[in-house]
Short mmCIF file of C-alpha atoms in Angstrom, two decimals:
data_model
loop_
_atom_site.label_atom_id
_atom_site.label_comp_id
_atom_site.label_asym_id
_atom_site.label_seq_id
_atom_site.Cartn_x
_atom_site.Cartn_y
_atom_site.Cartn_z
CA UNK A 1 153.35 95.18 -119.52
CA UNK A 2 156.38 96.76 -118.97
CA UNK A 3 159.56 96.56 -121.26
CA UNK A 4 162.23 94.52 -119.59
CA UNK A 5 165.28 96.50 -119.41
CA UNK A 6 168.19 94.87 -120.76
CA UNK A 7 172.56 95.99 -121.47
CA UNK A 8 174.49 94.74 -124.47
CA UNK A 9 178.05 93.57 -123.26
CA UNK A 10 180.41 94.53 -126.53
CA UNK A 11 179.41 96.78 -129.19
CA UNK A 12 181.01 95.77 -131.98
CA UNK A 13 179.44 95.36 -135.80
CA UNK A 14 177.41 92.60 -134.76
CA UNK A 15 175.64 94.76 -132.28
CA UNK A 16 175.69 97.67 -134.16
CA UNK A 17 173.90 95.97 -137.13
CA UNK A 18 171.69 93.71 -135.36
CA UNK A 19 171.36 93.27 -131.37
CA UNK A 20 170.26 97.22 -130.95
CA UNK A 21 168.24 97.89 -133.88
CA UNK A 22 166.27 94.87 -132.99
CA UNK A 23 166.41 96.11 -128.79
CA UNK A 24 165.10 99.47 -130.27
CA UNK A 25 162.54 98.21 -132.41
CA UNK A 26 161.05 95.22 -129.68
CA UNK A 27 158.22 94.90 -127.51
CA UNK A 28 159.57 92.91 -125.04
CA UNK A 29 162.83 94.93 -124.28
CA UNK A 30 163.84 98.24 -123.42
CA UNK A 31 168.00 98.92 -124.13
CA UNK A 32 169.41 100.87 -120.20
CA UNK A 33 172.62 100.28 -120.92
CA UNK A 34 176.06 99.38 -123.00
CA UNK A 35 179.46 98.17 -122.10
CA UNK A 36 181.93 98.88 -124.36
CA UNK A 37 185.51 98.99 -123.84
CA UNK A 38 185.71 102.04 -126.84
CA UNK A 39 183.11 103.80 -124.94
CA UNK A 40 180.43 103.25 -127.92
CA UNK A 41 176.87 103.69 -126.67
CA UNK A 42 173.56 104.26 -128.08
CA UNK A 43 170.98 106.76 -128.08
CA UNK A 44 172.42 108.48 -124.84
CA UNK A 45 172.23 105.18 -122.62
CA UNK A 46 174.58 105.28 -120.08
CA UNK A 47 178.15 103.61 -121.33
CA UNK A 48 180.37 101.87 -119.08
CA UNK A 49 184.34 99.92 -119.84
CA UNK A 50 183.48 96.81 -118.12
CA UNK A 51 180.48 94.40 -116.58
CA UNK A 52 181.64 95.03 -113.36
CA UNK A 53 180.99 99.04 -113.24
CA UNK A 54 177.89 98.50 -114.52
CA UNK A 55 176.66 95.94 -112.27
CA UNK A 56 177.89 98.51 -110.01
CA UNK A 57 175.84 100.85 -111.17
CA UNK A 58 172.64 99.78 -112.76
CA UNK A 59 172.27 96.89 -110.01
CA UNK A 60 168.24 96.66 -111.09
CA UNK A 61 169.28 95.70 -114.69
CA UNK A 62 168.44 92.02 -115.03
CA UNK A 63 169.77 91.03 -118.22
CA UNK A 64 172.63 91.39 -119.94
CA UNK A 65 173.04 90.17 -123.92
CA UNK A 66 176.61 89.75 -124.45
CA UNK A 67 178.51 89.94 -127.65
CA UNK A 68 181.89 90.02 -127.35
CA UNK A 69 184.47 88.22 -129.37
CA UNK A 70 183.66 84.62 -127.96
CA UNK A 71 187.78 84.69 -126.05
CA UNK A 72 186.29 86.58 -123.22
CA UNK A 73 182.85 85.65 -123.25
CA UNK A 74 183.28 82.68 -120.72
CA UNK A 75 184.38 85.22 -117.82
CA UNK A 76 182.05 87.46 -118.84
CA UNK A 77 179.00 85.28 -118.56
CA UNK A 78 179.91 83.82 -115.48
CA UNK A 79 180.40 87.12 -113.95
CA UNK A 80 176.88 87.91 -114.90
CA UNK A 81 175.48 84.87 -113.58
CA UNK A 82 177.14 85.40 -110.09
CA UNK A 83 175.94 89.20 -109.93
CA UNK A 84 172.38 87.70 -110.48
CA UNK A 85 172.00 88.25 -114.52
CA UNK A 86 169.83 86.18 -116.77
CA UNK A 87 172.18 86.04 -120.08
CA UNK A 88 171.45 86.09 -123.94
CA UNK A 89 175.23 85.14 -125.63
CA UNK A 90 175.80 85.64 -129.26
CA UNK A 91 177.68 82.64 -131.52
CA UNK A 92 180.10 81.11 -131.29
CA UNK A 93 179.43 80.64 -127.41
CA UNK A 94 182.88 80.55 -126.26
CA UNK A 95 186.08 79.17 -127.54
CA UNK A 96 185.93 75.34 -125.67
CA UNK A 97 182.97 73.19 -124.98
CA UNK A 98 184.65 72.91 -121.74
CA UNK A 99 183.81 76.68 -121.20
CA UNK A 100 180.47 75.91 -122.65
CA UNK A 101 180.10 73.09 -120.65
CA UNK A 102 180.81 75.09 -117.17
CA UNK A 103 178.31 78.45 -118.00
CA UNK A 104 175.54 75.42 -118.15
CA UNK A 105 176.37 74.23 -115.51
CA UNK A 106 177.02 77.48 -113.51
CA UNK A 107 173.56 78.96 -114.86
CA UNK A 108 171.57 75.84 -113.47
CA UNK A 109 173.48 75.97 -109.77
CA UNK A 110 172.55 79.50 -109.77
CA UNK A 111 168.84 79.23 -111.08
CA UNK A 112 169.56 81.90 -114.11
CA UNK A 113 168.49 81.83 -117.50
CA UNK A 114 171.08 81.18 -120.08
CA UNK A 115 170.53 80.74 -123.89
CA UNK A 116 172.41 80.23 -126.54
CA UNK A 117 172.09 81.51 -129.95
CA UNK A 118 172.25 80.84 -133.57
CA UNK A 119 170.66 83.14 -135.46
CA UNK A 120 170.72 81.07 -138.59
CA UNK A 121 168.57 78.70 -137.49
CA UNK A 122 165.51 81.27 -136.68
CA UNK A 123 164.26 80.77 -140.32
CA UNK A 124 161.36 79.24 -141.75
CA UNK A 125 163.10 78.02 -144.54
CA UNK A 126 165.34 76.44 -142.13
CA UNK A 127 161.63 74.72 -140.64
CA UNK A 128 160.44 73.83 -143.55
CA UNK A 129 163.70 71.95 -144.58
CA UNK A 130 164.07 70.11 -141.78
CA UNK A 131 160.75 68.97 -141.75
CA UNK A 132 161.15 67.56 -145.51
CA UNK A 133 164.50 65.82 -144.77
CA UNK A 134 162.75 64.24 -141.70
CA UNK A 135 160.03 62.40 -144.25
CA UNK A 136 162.47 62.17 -147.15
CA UNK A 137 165.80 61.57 -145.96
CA UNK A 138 168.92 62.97 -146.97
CA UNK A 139 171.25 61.02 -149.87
CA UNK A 140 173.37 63.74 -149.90
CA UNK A 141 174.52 67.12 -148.49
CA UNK A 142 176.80 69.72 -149.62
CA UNK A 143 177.68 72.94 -147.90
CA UNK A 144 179.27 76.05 -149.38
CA UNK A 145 180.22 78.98 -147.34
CA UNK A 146 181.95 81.73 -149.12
CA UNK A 147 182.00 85.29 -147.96
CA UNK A 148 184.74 88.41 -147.62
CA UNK A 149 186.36 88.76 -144.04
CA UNK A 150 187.42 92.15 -145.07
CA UNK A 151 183.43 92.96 -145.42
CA UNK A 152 182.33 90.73 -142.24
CA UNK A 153 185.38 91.36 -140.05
CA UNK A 154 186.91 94.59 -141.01
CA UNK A 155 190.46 94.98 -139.09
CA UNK A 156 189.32 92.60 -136.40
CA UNK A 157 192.15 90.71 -135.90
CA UNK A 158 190.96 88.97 -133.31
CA UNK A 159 189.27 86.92 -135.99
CA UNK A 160 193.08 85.49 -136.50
CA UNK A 161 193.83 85.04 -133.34
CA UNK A 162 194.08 81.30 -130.81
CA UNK A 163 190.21 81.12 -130.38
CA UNK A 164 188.99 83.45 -132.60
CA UNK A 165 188.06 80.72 -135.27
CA UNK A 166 189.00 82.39 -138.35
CA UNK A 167 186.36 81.32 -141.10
CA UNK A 168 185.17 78.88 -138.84
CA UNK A 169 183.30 81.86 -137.36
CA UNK A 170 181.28 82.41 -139.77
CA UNK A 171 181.20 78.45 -141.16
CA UNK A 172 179.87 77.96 -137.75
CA UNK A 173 176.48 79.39 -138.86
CA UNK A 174 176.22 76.82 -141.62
CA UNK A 175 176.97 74.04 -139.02
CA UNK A 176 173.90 75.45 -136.64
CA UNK A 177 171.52 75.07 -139.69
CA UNK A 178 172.82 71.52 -140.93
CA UNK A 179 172.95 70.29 -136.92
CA UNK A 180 169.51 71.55 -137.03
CA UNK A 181 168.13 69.77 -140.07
CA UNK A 182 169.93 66.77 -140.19
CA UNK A 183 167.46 63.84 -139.43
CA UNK A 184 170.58 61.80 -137.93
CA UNK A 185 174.09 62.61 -136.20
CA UNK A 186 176.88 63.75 -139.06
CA UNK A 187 180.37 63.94 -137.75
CA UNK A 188 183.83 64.74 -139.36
CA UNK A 189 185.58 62.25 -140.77
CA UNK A 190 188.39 64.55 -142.68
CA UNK A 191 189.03 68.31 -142.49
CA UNK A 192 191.61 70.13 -144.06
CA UNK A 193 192.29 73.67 -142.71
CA UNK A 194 194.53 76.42 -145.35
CA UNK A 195 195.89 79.00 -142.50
CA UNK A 196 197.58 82.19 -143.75
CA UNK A 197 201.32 81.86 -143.25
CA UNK A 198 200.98 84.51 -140.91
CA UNK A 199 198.23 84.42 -138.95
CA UNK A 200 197.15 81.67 -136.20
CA UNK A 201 193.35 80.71 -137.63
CA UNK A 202 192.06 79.13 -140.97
CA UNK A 203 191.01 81.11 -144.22
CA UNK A 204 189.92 77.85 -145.85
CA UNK A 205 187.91 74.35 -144.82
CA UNK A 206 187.37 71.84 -146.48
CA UNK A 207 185.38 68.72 -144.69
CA UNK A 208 183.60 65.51 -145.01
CA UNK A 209 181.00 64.04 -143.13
CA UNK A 210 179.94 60.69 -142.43
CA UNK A 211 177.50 59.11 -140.39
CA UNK A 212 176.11 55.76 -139.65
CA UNK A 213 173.68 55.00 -141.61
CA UNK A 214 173.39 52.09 -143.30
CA UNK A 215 173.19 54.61 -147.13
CA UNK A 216 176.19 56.30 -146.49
CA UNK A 217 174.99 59.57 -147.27
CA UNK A 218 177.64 61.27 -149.27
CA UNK A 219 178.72 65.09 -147.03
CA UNK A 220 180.82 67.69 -147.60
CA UNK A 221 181.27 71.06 -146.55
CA UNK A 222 183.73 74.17 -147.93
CA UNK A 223 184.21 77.52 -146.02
CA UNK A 224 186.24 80.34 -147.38
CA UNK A 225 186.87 83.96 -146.55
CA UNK A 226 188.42 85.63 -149.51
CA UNK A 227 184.65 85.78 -151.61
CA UNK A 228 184.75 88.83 -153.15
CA UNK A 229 182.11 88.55 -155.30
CA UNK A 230 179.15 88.51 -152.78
CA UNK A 231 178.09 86.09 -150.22
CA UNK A 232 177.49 82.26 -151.22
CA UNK A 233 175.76 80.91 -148.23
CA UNK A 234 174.29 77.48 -149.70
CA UNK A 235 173.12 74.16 -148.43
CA UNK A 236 172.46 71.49 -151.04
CA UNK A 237 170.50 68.00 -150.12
CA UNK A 238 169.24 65.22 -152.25
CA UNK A 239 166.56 63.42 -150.51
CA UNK A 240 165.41 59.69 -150.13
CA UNK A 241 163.09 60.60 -152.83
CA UNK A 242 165.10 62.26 -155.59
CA UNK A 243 163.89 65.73 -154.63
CA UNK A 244 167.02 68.40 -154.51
CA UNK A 245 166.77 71.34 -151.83
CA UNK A 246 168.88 73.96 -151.81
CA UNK A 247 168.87 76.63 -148.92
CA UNK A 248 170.27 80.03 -149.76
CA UNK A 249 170.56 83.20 -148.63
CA UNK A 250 172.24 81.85 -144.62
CA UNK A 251 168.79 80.03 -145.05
CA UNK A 252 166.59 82.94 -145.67
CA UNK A 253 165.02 81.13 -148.75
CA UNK A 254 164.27 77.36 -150.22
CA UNK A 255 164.55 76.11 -153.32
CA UNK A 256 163.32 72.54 -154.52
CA UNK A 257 164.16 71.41 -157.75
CA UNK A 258 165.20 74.63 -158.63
CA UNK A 259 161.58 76.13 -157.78
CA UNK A 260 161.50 78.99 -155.14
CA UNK A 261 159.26 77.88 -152.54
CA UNK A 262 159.95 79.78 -149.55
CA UNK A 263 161.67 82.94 -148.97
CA UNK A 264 161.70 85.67 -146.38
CA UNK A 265 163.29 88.82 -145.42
CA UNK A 266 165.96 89.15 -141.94
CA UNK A 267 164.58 88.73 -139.00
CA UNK A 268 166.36 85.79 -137.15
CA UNK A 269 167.60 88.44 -134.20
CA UNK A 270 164.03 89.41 -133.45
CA UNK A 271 163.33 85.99 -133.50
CA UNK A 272 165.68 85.49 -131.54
CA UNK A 273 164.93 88.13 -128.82
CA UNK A 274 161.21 87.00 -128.85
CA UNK A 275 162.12 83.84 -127.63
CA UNK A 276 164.21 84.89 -124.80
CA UNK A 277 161.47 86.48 -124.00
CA UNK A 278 159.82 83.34 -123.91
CA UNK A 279 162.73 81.54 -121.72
CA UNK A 280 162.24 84.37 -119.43
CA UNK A 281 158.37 84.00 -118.84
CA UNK A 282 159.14 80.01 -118.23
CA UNK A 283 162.56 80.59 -116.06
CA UNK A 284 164.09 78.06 -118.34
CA UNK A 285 167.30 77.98 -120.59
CA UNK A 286 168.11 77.01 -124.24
CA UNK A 287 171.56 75.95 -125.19
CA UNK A 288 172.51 74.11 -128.44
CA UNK A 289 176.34 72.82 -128.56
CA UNK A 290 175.46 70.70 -131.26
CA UNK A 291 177.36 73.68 -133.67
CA UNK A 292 180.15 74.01 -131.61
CA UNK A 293 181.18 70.16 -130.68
CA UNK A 294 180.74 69.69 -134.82
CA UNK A 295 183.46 72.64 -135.17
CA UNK A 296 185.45 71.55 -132.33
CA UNK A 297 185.63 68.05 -134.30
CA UNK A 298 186.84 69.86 -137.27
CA UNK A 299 189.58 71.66 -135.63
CA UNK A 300 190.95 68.35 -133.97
CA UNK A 301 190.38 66.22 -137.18
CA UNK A 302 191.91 68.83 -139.31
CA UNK A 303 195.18 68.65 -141.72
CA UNK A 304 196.96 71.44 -141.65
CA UNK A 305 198.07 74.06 -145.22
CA UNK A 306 199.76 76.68 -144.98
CA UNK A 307 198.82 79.27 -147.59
CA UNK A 308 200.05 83.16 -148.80
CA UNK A 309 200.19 85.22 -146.11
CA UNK A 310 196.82 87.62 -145.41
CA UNK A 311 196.52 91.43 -144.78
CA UNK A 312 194.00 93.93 -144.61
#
Protein backbone atom coordinates (compact mmCIF):
# COMPACT_ATOMS: atom_id res chain seq x y z
CA UNK A 1 0.00 0.00 0.00
CA UNK A 2 0.98 3.27 -0.55
CA UNK A 3 2.81 5.64 1.99
CA UNK A 4 0.47 8.31 3.19
CA UNK A 5 1.98 11.56 2.58
CA UNK A 6 2.13 13.69 5.47
CA UNK A 7 3.84 17.82 6.43
CA UNK A 8 5.34 18.64 9.81
CA UNK A 9 4.01 22.16 10.94
CA UNK A 10 7.27 23.65 13.03
CA UNK A 11 10.63 22.32 12.82
CA UNK A 12 12.11 22.92 15.78
CA UNK A 13 14.45 20.31 18.01
CA UNK A 14 11.61 18.24 18.72
CA UNK A 15 11.12 17.59 15.08
CA UNK A 16 14.47 17.57 14.21
CA UNK A 17 15.29 14.78 16.76
CA UNK A 18 12.24 12.83 16.59
CA UNK A 19 9.03 13.54 14.28
CA UNK A 20 11.31 13.22 10.87
CA UNK A 21 13.69 10.61 11.63
CA UNK A 22 10.80 8.52 12.63
CA UNK A 23 8.62 9.99 9.13
CA UNK A 24 11.85 8.87 7.28
CA UNK A 25 12.30 5.66 8.76
CA UNK A 26 8.13 4.52 8.72
CA UNK A 27 6.07 2.38 6.73
CA UNK A 28 3.05 4.03 6.99
CA UNK A 29 4.20 7.66 6.04
CA UNK A 30 5.94 9.36 3.44
CA UNK A 31 7.32 13.22 4.66
CA UNK A 32 5.94 15.94 1.20
CA UNK A 33 6.37 18.70 3.04
CA UNK A 34 7.59 21.25 6.04
CA UNK A 35 6.45 24.54 7.35
CA UNK A 36 8.81 26.37 9.02
CA UNK A 37 8.85 29.93 9.68
CA UNK A 38 13.13 29.77 9.47
CA UNK A 39 12.71 28.10 6.23
CA UNK A 40 14.23 24.65 7.70
CA UNK A 41 13.28 21.68 5.53
CA UNK A 42 14.36 18.24 5.01
CA UNK A 43 15.82 16.18 2.45
CA UNK A 44 14.79 18.71 -0.39
CA UNK A 45 10.91 18.63 0.50
CA UNK A 46 9.36 21.57 -0.47
CA UNK A 47 9.48 24.35 2.59
CA UNK A 48 6.88 26.80 3.07
CA UNK A 49 6.49 30.06 6.14
CA UNK A 50 3.03 29.23 7.01
CA UNK A 51 -0.02 26.43 6.85
CA UNK A 52 -1.81 28.51 4.72
CA UNK A 53 0.78 28.56 1.59
CA UNK A 54 1.04 25.18 1.84
CA UNK A 55 -2.46 24.23 1.88
CA UNK A 56 -2.22 26.42 -1.02
CA UNK A 57 0.02 24.52 -2.57
CA UNK A 58 0.12 20.88 -1.76
CA UNK A 59 -3.88 20.83 -1.55
CA UNK A 60 -3.65 16.68 -1.91
CA UNK A 61 -1.59 16.53 1.37
CA UNK A 62 -3.95 15.06 3.95
CA UNK A 63 -2.17 15.29 7.08
CA UNK A 64 -0.41 17.59 8.77
CA UNK A 65 1.68 16.70 12.28
CA UNK A 66 2.12 19.87 13.99
CA UNK A 67 4.75 20.82 16.45
CA UNK A 68 4.92 24.12 17.22
CA UNK A 69 5.40 25.74 20.55
CA UNK A 70 1.85 24.80 21.99
CA UNK A 71 0.91 29.24 21.97
CA UNK A 72 0.01 28.90 18.38
CA UNK A 73 -0.94 25.49 18.03
CA UNK A 74 -4.76 26.12 18.68
CA UNK A 75 -5.02 28.35 15.36
CA UNK A 76 -2.98 26.21 13.71
CA UNK A 77 -4.96 23.06 14.17
CA UNK A 78 -8.10 24.54 13.54
CA UNK A 79 -6.90 25.94 10.36
CA UNK A 80 -6.03 22.46 9.34
CA UNK A 81 -9.19 21.02 10.25
CA UNK A 82 -11.19 23.64 8.17
CA UNK A 83 -8.83 23.14 4.99
CA UNK A 84 -9.80 19.38 5.34
CA UNK A 85 -6.53 17.99 7.39
CA UNK A 86 -6.53 14.99 9.64
CA UNK A 87 -4.01 16.29 12.54
CA UNK A 88 -1.25 14.55 14.73
CA UNK A 89 -0.30 17.52 17.61
CA UNK A 90 2.72 17.14 19.73
CA UNK A 91 2.49 17.84 23.86
CA UNK A 92 1.51 19.96 25.53
CA UNK A 93 -1.68 20.31 23.21
CA UNK A 94 -2.24 23.89 23.58
CA UNK A 95 -1.94 26.35 26.34
CA UNK A 96 -5.93 26.13 27.85
CA UNK A 97 -8.19 23.18 28.06
CA UNK A 98 -10.56 25.62 26.71
CA UNK A 99 -8.45 25.56 23.42
CA UNK A 100 -8.26 21.87 23.89
CA UNK A 101 -11.67 21.63 24.52
CA UNK A 102 -12.75 23.57 21.10
CA UNK A 103 -10.10 21.49 18.49
CA UNK A 104 -12.33 18.35 19.91
CA UNK A 105 -14.97 19.68 19.34
CA UNK A 106 -14.13 21.36 15.94
CA UNK A 107 -12.48 17.93 14.70
CA UNK A 108 -15.81 15.93 15.45
CA UNK A 109 -18.22 18.78 13.59
CA UNK A 110 -15.90 18.45 10.79
CA UNK A 111 -15.50 14.53 10.70
CA UNK A 112 -11.41 14.80 10.93
CA UNK A 113 -9.10 12.84 12.81
CA UNK A 114 -7.43 14.49 15.68
CA UNK A 115 -5.03 12.85 18.23
CA UNK A 116 -3.28 13.83 20.85
CA UNK A 117 0.04 12.79 21.99
CA UNK A 118 2.21 11.84 24.81
CA UNK A 119 5.01 10.17 23.89
CA UNK A 120 5.86 9.05 27.36
CA UNK A 121 3.23 6.94 27.71
CA UNK A 122 4.11 4.65 24.45
CA UNK A 123 6.28 2.40 26.73
CA UNK A 124 5.99 -0.99 27.85
CA UNK A 125 7.35 -0.29 31.02
CA UNK A 126 4.74 2.24 31.29
CA UNK A 127 2.12 -1.13 30.46
CA UNK A 128 3.50 -3.20 32.58
CA UNK A 129 3.29 -0.68 35.55
CA UNK A 130 0.03 0.16 35.21
CA UNK A 131 -1.09 -3.17 35.00
CA UNK A 132 0.72 -4.04 38.50
CA UNK A 133 -0.68 -0.93 40.29
CA UNK A 134 -4.16 -2.00 38.94
CA UNK A 135 -3.83 -5.56 41.05
CA UNK A 136 -1.65 -4.08 43.79
CA UNK A 137 -2.60 -0.69 44.46
CA UNK A 138 -0.61 2.22 45.04
CA UNK A 139 0.38 3.33 48.97
CA UNK A 140 2.48 5.75 47.68
CA UNK A 141 3.88 7.76 44.73
CA UNK A 142 6.69 10.01 44.27
CA UNK A 143 7.72 11.82 41.14
CA UNK A 144 11.07 13.41 40.34
CA UNK A 145 11.69 15.33 37.25
CA UNK A 146 15.03 16.91 36.93
CA UNK A 147 16.62 17.84 33.67
CA UNK A 148 18.77 21.02 32.05
CA UNK A 149 16.58 23.59 30.02
CA UNK A 150 19.75 24.84 28.57
CA UNK A 151 20.16 21.09 27.02
CA UNK A 152 16.23 20.56 26.26
CA UNK A 153 15.37 24.16 25.35
CA UNK A 154 18.42 25.85 24.11
CA UNK A 155 17.64 29.81 23.68
CA UNK A 156 13.96 29.09 23.34
CA UNK A 157 12.58 31.62 25.22
CA UNK A 158 9.40 30.93 24.47
CA UNK A 159 9.78 28.28 27.11
CA UNK A 160 9.54 31.52 29.60
CA UNK A 161 7.02 33.04 28.15
CA UNK A 162 2.66 33.39 29.29
CA UNK A 163 1.85 29.80 27.99
CA UNK A 164 4.92 28.39 27.36
CA UNK A 165 4.91 26.36 30.72
CA UNK A 166 8.36 26.66 31.76
CA UNK A 167 9.37 23.24 33.47
CA UNK A 168 5.96 22.34 33.43
CA UNK A 169 6.73 21.45 29.80
CA UNK A 170 8.66 18.95 30.33
CA UNK A 171 6.95 17.87 34.01
CA UNK A 172 4.02 17.48 31.80
CA UNK A 173 5.47 14.17 30.47
CA UNK A 174 5.69 12.77 33.97
CA UNK A 175 1.98 13.77 34.53
CA UNK A 176 0.92 11.72 31.09
CA UNK A 177 2.64 8.57 32.58
CA UNK A 178 1.24 8.90 36.30
CA UNK A 179 -2.49 9.94 34.67
CA UNK A 180 -1.89 6.84 32.80
CA UNK A 181 -1.04 4.42 35.58
CA UNK A 182 -2.82 5.63 38.35
CA UNK A 183 -5.61 3.03 39.22
CA UNK A 184 -7.79 6.09 40.65
CA UNK A 185 -8.15 10.02 40.03
CA UNK A 186 -5.03 12.06 41.87
CA UNK A 187 -5.50 15.76 41.96
CA UNK A 188 -3.46 18.72 43.44
CA UNK A 189 -3.97 19.62 46.64
CA UNK A 190 -0.74 22.11 47.05
CA UNK A 191 1.75 23.36 44.44
CA UNK A 192 4.38 25.66 44.91
CA UNK A 193 5.89 27.23 41.73
CA UNK A 194 9.90 29.06 42.11
CA UNK A 195 9.73 31.53 38.88
CA UNK A 196 12.98 33.29 37.90
CA UNK A 197 12.75 36.92 38.94
CA UNK A 198 12.83 37.66 35.47
CA UNK A 199 11.09 35.57 33.46
CA UNK A 200 7.11 34.87 33.36
CA UNK A 201 7.12 30.72 33.81
CA UNK A 202 8.33 28.34 36.67
CA UNK A 203 11.94 26.75 36.99
CA UNK A 204 10.78 24.77 40.03
CA UNK A 205 7.45 22.60 41.26
CA UNK A 206 6.89 21.24 43.94
CA UNK A 207 3.26 19.35 44.44
CA UNK A 208 1.14 17.07 46.40
CA UNK A 209 -1.48 14.89 45.47
CA UNK A 210 -4.37 13.56 47.11
CA UNK A 211 -7.17 11.56 46.21
CA UNK A 212 -10.14 9.92 47.72
CA UNK A 213 -9.47 6.96 48.77
CA UNK A 214 -10.26 5.76 51.83
CA UNK A 215 -5.79 4.92 52.39
CA UNK A 216 -4.80 8.21 51.68
CA UNK A 217 -2.12 7.36 49.48
CA UNK A 218 0.75 9.59 50.33
CA UNK A 219 1.84 11.82 46.51
CA UNK A 220 4.23 14.07 45.65
CA UNK A 221 5.82 15.31 42.71
CA UNK A 222 9.18 17.74 42.11
CA UNK A 223 10.12 19.26 38.65
CA UNK A 224 13.24 21.25 38.11
CA UNK A 225 15.17 22.63 35.19
CA UNK A 226 18.61 23.56 36.34
CA UNK A 227 19.86 19.42 36.42
CA UNK A 228 23.07 19.57 35.26
CA UNK A 229 24.18 16.44 36.02
CA UNK A 230 22.03 14.30 33.57
CA UNK A 231 18.42 13.63 33.35
CA UNK A 232 16.48 12.19 36.53
CA UNK A 233 13.22 11.15 35.09
CA UNK A 234 11.80 8.82 38.03
CA UNK A 235 8.49 7.54 39.24
CA UNK A 236 8.51 5.78 42.60
CA UNK A 237 5.27 3.63 43.92
CA UNK A 238 4.78 1.42 46.87
CA UNK A 239 2.03 -0.93 46.25
CA UNK A 240 -0.90 -2.50 48.33
CA UNK A 241 1.45 -5.30 48.69
CA UNK A 242 4.78 -3.89 49.86
CA UNK A 243 6.33 -4.23 46.41
CA UNK A 244 8.37 -0.81 45.37
CA UNK A 245 8.42 0.15 41.50
CA UNK A 246 10.39 2.56 40.25
CA UNK A 247 10.13 3.76 36.52
CA UNK A 248 13.19 5.39 35.04
CA UNK A 249 14.57 6.47 32.15
CA UNK A 250 10.91 8.95 31.08
CA UNK A 251 9.64 5.28 31.62
CA UNK A 252 11.86 3.48 29.27
CA UNK A 253 12.70 0.86 32.04
CA UNK A 254 11.12 -0.85 35.44
CA UNK A 255 12.54 -1.63 38.37
CA UNK A 256 10.85 -3.68 41.31
CA UNK A 257 12.50 -3.94 44.41
CA UNK A 258 15.43 -2.70 42.98
CA UNK A 259 15.49 -5.67 40.28
CA UNK A 260 15.52 -4.57 36.55
CA UNK A 261 12.67 -6.16 35.02
CA UNK A 262 11.87 -4.38 31.99
CA UNK A 263 13.77 -2.10 29.88
CA UNK A 264 13.76 -0.94 26.30
CA UNK A 265 15.37 1.33 23.92
CA UNK A 266 13.34 4.88 22.28
CA UNK A 267 10.79 4.31 20.31
CA UNK A 268 7.62 6.04 21.78
CA UNK A 269 7.41 8.44 18.39
CA UNK A 270 7.19 5.41 16.15
CA UNK A 271 4.82 4.20 18.41
CA UNK A 272 3.29 6.89 18.23
CA UNK A 273 3.05 7.33 14.40
CA UNK A 274 1.93 3.63 14.11
CA UNK A 275 -1.02 4.33 15.86
CA UNK A 276 -2.15 7.25 13.95
CA UNK A 277 -1.91 5.12 11.49
CA UNK A 278 -4.28 3.09 13.18
CA UNK A 279 -6.81 6.17 13.96
CA UNK A 280 -6.58 6.77 10.34
CA UNK A 281 -7.64 3.21 9.07
CA UNK A 282 -10.74 3.48 11.76
CA UNK A 283 -11.57 7.42 10.99
CA UNK A 284 -11.50 7.84 14.71
CA UNK A 285 -9.61 10.26 17.16
CA UNK A 286 -7.56 9.88 20.40
CA UNK A 287 -7.25 12.73 22.79
CA UNK A 288 -6.07 12.45 26.44
CA UNK A 289 -6.49 15.84 28.60
CA UNK A 290 -6.07 13.94 31.55
CA UNK A 291 -2.10 15.55 31.52
CA UNK A 292 -3.09 18.81 30.82
CA UNK A 293 -6.30 19.44 33.29
CA UNK A 294 -3.67 17.81 36.11
CA UNK A 295 -1.14 20.76 35.04
CA UNK A 296 -3.75 23.26 34.62
CA UNK A 297 -4.69 22.34 38.43
CA UNK A 298 -1.18 22.96 39.37
CA UNK A 299 -0.88 26.29 37.87
CA UNK A 300 -4.21 27.53 39.60
CA UNK A 301 -3.39 25.77 42.98
CA UNK A 302 0.09 27.05 42.92
CA UNK A 303 2.03 29.46 45.55
CA UNK A 304 4.05 31.60 44.06
CA UNK A 305 8.53 32.08 44.78
CA UNK A 306 10.31 34.16 43.27
CA UNK A 307 13.88 32.95 42.78
CA UNK A 308 17.53 34.40 41.14
CA UNK A 309 17.01 35.59 38.01
CA UNK A 310 17.81 32.95 34.84
CA UNK A 311 19.93 33.44 31.64
CA UNK A 312 21.27 31.49 28.99
Amino acid sequence: MAKRKIAVIGVGKIAQDQHLPVIDQSEDFELAATVSTRGVGHHGVPVFKTPGELFAAMPEISLVSICTPPGIRHQYVREALDAGKDVMMEKPPTTTISELDDLVAHADRLGRVLYQTWHSQYNAAVDRTKAILAEQGVVSARIDWRESVRKWHPGQDWVWEPGGFGVCDPGINALSIFTKVMPFPAFVSASKLTFPANRQTPIDVEITFKSGQPHQPVMSAGFNWLEESGEIWTIRFETGTGDVLRLEGGGRSLRINDELVLQHGDAEYAAMYDHFADLLDAGRSDVDAAPLRLMSDVFLMGARVNGPDFEW
